[in-house]
CSV table of C-alpha atoms in Angstrom, one decimal:
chain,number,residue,atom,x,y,z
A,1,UNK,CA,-7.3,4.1,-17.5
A,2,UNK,CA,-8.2,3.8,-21.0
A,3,UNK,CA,-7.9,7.4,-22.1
A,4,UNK,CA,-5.1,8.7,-22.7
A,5,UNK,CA,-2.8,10.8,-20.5
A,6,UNK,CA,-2.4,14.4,-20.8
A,7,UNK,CA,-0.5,17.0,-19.8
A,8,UNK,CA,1.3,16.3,-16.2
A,9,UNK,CA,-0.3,13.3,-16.2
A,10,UNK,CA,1.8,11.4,-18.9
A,11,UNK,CA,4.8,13.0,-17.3
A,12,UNK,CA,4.2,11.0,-14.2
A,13,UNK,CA,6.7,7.7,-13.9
A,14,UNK,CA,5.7,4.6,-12.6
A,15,UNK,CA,7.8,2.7,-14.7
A,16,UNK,CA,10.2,1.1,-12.4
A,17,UNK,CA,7.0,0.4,-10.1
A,18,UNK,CA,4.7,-1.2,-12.5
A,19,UNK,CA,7.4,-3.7,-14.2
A,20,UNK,CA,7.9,-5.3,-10.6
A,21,UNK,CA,4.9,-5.4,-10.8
A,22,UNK,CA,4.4,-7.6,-13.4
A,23,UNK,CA,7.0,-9.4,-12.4
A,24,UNK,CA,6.1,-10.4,-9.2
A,25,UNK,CA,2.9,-11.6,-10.7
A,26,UNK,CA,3.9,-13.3,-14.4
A,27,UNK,CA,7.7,-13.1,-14.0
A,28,UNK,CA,9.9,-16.8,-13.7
A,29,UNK,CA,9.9,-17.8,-9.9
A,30,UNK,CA,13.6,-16.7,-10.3
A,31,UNK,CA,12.8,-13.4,-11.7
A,32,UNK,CA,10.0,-13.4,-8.8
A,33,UNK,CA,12.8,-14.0,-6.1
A,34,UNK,CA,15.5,-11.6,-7.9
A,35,UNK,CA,13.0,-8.6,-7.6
A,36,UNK,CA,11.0,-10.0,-4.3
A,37,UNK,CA,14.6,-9.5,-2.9
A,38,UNK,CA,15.1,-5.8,-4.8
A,39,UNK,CA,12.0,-4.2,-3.6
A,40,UNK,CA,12.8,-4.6,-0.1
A,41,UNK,CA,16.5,-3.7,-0.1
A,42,UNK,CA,15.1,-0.1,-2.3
A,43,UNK,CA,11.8,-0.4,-0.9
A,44,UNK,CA,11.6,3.6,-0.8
A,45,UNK,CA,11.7,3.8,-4.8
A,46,UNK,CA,8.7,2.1,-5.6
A,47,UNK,CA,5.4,3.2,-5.1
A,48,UNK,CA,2.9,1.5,-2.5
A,49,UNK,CA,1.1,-1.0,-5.2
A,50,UNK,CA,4.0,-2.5,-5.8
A,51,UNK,CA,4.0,-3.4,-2.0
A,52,UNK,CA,0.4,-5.2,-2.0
A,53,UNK,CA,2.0,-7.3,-5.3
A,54,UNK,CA,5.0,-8.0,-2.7
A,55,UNK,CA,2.6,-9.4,-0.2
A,56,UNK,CA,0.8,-11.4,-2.7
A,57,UNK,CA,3.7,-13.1,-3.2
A,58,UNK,CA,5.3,-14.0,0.1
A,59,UNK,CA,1.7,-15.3,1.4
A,60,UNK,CA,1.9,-17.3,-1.9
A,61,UNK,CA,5.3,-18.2,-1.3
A,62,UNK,CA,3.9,-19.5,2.7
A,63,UNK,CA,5.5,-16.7,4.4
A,64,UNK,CA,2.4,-15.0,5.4
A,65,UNK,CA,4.4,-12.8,8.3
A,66,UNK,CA,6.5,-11.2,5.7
A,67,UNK,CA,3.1,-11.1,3.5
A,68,UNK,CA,1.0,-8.7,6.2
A,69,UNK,CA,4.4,-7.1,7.0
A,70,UNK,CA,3.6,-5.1,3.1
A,71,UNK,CA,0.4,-5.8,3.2
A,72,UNK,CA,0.6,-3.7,6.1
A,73,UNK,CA,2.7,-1.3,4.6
A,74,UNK,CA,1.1,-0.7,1.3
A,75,UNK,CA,-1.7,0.5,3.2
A,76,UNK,CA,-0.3,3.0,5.1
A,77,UNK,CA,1.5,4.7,2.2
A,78,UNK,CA,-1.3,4.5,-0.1
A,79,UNK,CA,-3.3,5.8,2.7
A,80,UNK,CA,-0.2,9.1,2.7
A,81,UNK,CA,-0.4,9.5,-0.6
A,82,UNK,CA,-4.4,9.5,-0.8
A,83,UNK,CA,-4.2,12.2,1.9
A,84,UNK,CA,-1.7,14.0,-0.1
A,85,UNK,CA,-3.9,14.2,-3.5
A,86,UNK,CA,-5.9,17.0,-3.6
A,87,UNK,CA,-8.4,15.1,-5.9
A,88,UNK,CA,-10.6,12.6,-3.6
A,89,UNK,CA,-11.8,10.4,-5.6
A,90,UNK,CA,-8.3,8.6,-5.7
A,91,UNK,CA,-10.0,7.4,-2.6
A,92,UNK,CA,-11.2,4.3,-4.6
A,93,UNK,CA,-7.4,3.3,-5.1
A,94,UNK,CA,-7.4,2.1,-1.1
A,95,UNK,CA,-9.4,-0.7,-1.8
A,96,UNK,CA,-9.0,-1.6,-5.2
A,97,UNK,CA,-5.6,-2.4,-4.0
A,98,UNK,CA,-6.3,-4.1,-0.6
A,99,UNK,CA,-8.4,-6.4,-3.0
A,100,UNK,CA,-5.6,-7.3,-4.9
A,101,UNK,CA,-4.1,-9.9,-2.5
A,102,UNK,CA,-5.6,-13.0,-1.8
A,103,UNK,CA,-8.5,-13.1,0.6
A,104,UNK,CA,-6.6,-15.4,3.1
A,105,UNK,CA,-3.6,-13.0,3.7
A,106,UNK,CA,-6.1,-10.1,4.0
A,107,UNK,CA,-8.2,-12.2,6.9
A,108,UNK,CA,-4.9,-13.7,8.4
A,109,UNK,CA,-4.0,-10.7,10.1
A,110,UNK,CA,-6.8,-11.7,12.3
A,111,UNK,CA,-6.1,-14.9,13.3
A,112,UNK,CA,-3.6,-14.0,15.5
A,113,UNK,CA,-4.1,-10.4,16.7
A,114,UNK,CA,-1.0,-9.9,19.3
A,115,UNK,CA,1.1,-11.0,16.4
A,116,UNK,CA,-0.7,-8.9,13.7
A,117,UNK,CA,-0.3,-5.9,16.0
A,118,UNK,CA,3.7,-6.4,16.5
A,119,UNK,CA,4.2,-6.7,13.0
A,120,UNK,CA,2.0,-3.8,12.4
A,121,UNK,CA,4.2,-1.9,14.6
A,122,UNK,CA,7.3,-3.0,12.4
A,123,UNK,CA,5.5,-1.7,9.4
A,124,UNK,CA,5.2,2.1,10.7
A,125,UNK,CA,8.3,2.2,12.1
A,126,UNK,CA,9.2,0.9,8.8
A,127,UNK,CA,7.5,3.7,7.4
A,128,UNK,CA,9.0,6.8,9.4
A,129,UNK,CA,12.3,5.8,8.4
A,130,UNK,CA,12.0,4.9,4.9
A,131,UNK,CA,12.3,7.8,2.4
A,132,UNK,CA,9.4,8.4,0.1
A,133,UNK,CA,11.8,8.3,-3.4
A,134,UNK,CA,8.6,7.1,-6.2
A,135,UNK,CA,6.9,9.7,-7.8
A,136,UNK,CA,3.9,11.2,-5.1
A,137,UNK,CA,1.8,12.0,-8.3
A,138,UNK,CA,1.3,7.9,-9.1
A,139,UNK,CA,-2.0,7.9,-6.8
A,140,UNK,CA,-3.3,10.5,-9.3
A,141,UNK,CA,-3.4,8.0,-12.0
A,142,UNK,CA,-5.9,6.1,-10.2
A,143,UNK,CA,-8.1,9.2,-10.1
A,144,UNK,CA,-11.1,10.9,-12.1
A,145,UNK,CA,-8.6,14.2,-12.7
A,146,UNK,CA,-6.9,12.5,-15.4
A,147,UNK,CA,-9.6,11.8,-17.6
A,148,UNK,CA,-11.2,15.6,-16.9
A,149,UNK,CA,-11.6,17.9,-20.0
A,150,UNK,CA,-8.9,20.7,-17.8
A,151,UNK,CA,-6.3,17.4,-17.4
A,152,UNK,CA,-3.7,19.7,-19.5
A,153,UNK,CA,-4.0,22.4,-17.4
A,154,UNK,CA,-3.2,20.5,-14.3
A,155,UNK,CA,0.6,21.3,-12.5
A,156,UNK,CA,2.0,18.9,-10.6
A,157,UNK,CA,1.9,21.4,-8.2
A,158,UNK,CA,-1.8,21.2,-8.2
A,159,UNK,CA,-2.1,17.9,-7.7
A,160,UNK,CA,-0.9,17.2,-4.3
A,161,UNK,CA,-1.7,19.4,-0.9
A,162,UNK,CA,1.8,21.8,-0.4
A,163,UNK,CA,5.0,20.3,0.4
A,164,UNK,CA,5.8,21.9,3.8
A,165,UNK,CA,2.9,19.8,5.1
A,166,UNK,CA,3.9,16.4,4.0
A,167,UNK,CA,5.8,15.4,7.2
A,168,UNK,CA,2.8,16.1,9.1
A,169,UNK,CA,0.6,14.4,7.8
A,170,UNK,CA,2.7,11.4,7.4
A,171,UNK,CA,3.4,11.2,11.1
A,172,UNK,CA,-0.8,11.6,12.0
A,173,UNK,CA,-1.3,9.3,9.2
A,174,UNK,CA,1.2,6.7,10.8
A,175,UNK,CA,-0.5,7.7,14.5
A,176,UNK,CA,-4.1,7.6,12.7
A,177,UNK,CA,-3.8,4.3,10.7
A,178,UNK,CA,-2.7,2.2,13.8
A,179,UNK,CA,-4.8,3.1,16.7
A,180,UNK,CA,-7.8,2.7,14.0
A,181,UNK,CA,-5.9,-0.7,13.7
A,182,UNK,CA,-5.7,-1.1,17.5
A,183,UNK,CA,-9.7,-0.1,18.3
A,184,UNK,CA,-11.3,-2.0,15.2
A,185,UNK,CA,-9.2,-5.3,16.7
A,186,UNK,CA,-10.4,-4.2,20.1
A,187,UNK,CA,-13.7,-4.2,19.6
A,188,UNK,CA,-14.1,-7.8,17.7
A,189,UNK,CA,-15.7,-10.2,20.0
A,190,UNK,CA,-14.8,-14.3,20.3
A,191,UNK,CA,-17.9,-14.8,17.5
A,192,UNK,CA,-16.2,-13.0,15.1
A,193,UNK,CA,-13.4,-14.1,15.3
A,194,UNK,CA,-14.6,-18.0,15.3
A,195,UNK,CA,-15.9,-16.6,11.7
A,196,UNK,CA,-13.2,-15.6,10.2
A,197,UNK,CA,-11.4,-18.3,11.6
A,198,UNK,CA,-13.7,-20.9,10.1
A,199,UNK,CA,-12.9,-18.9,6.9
A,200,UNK,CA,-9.2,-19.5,7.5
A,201,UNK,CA,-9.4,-23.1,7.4
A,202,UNK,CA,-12.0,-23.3,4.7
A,203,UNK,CA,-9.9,-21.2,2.2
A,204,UNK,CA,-6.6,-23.2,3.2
């Protein structure tokens, strides 16, 4: 962030998150595999970046499925915990992160949408049942709160809407995120598809 943390701020932990992380990205291949495999048996202790990492490296590893299957994932938590953040401009954290992964796993999910769509599917179901165990506050990192002159005034309290509303919103969140999914798909005609397409086989 550059500036340092204040306050609640530099109480919240992403520890755990952010050295698998770096692992999935600089680690040994063996290291790589050890946590690749970690992540997804605990996948409700780590925080959604670690999940675009994830995808990074399956689609590197030529297991683009498994690859969309976080990619798809990531989103839709970061797109929970965005929602959840009472400061907006963590906003900016939704695609900063979906740029993270290599261009031809992000325009993969369209080169076969019926497949896309069912693993999609697996993702939010993957999502209702899987516990949220990171620290919610992570998303406020990538915020402008944090750097604010009143950052030590800040609760934790303060930084996310009220607990009692969280399974709400996760569930319209879930309902939301796909059927934007679903009518963005939709409405893509055969010419659009022959683009990115082209651009499939040009970046392969």
């Amino acid at each position: 962030m550059g500036t340092e943390l204040k306050g609640v701020f530099a109480e919240i932990d992403t520890t755990k998150s952010l050295e698998a992380i770096e692992i999935l990205r600089s680690g040994s291949e063996e290291d790589r595999v050890r946590i690749a495999e970690q992540i997804a048996a605990n996948s409700a202790d780590y925080c959604p970046a670690v999940f675009f990492a994830l995808a990074a490296f399956h689609h590197q590893a030529g297991r683009t499925p498994i690859g969309l299957f976080w990619l798809f994932a990531g989103r839709i938590r970061t797109w929970f915990d965005i929602q959840r953040s009472t400061d907006r401009s963590v906003e900016a954290a939704a695609d900063a992160l979906g740029n993270s992964v290599p261009e031809l796993l992000r325009l993969s999910q369209f080169e076969n949408l019926e497949e896309s769509k069912k693993i999609l599917e697996r993702a939010v179901e993957w999502d209702r049942d899987t516990e949220h165990n990171y620290d919610e506050c992570w998303i406020a990192l990538h915020g402008l709160s944090a750097s604010l002159p009143d950052a030590e005034n800040k609760t934790r309290e303060s930084l996310t809407i009220p607990e009692d509303q969280w399974d709400a919103l996760a569930e319209k969140n879930r309902t939301e995120y796909y059927a934007a999914y679903a009518k963005d798909t939709a409405s893509m005609d055969e010419a659009q598809l022959g683009q990115i397409r082209a651009k499939i086989a040009e970046l392969r």
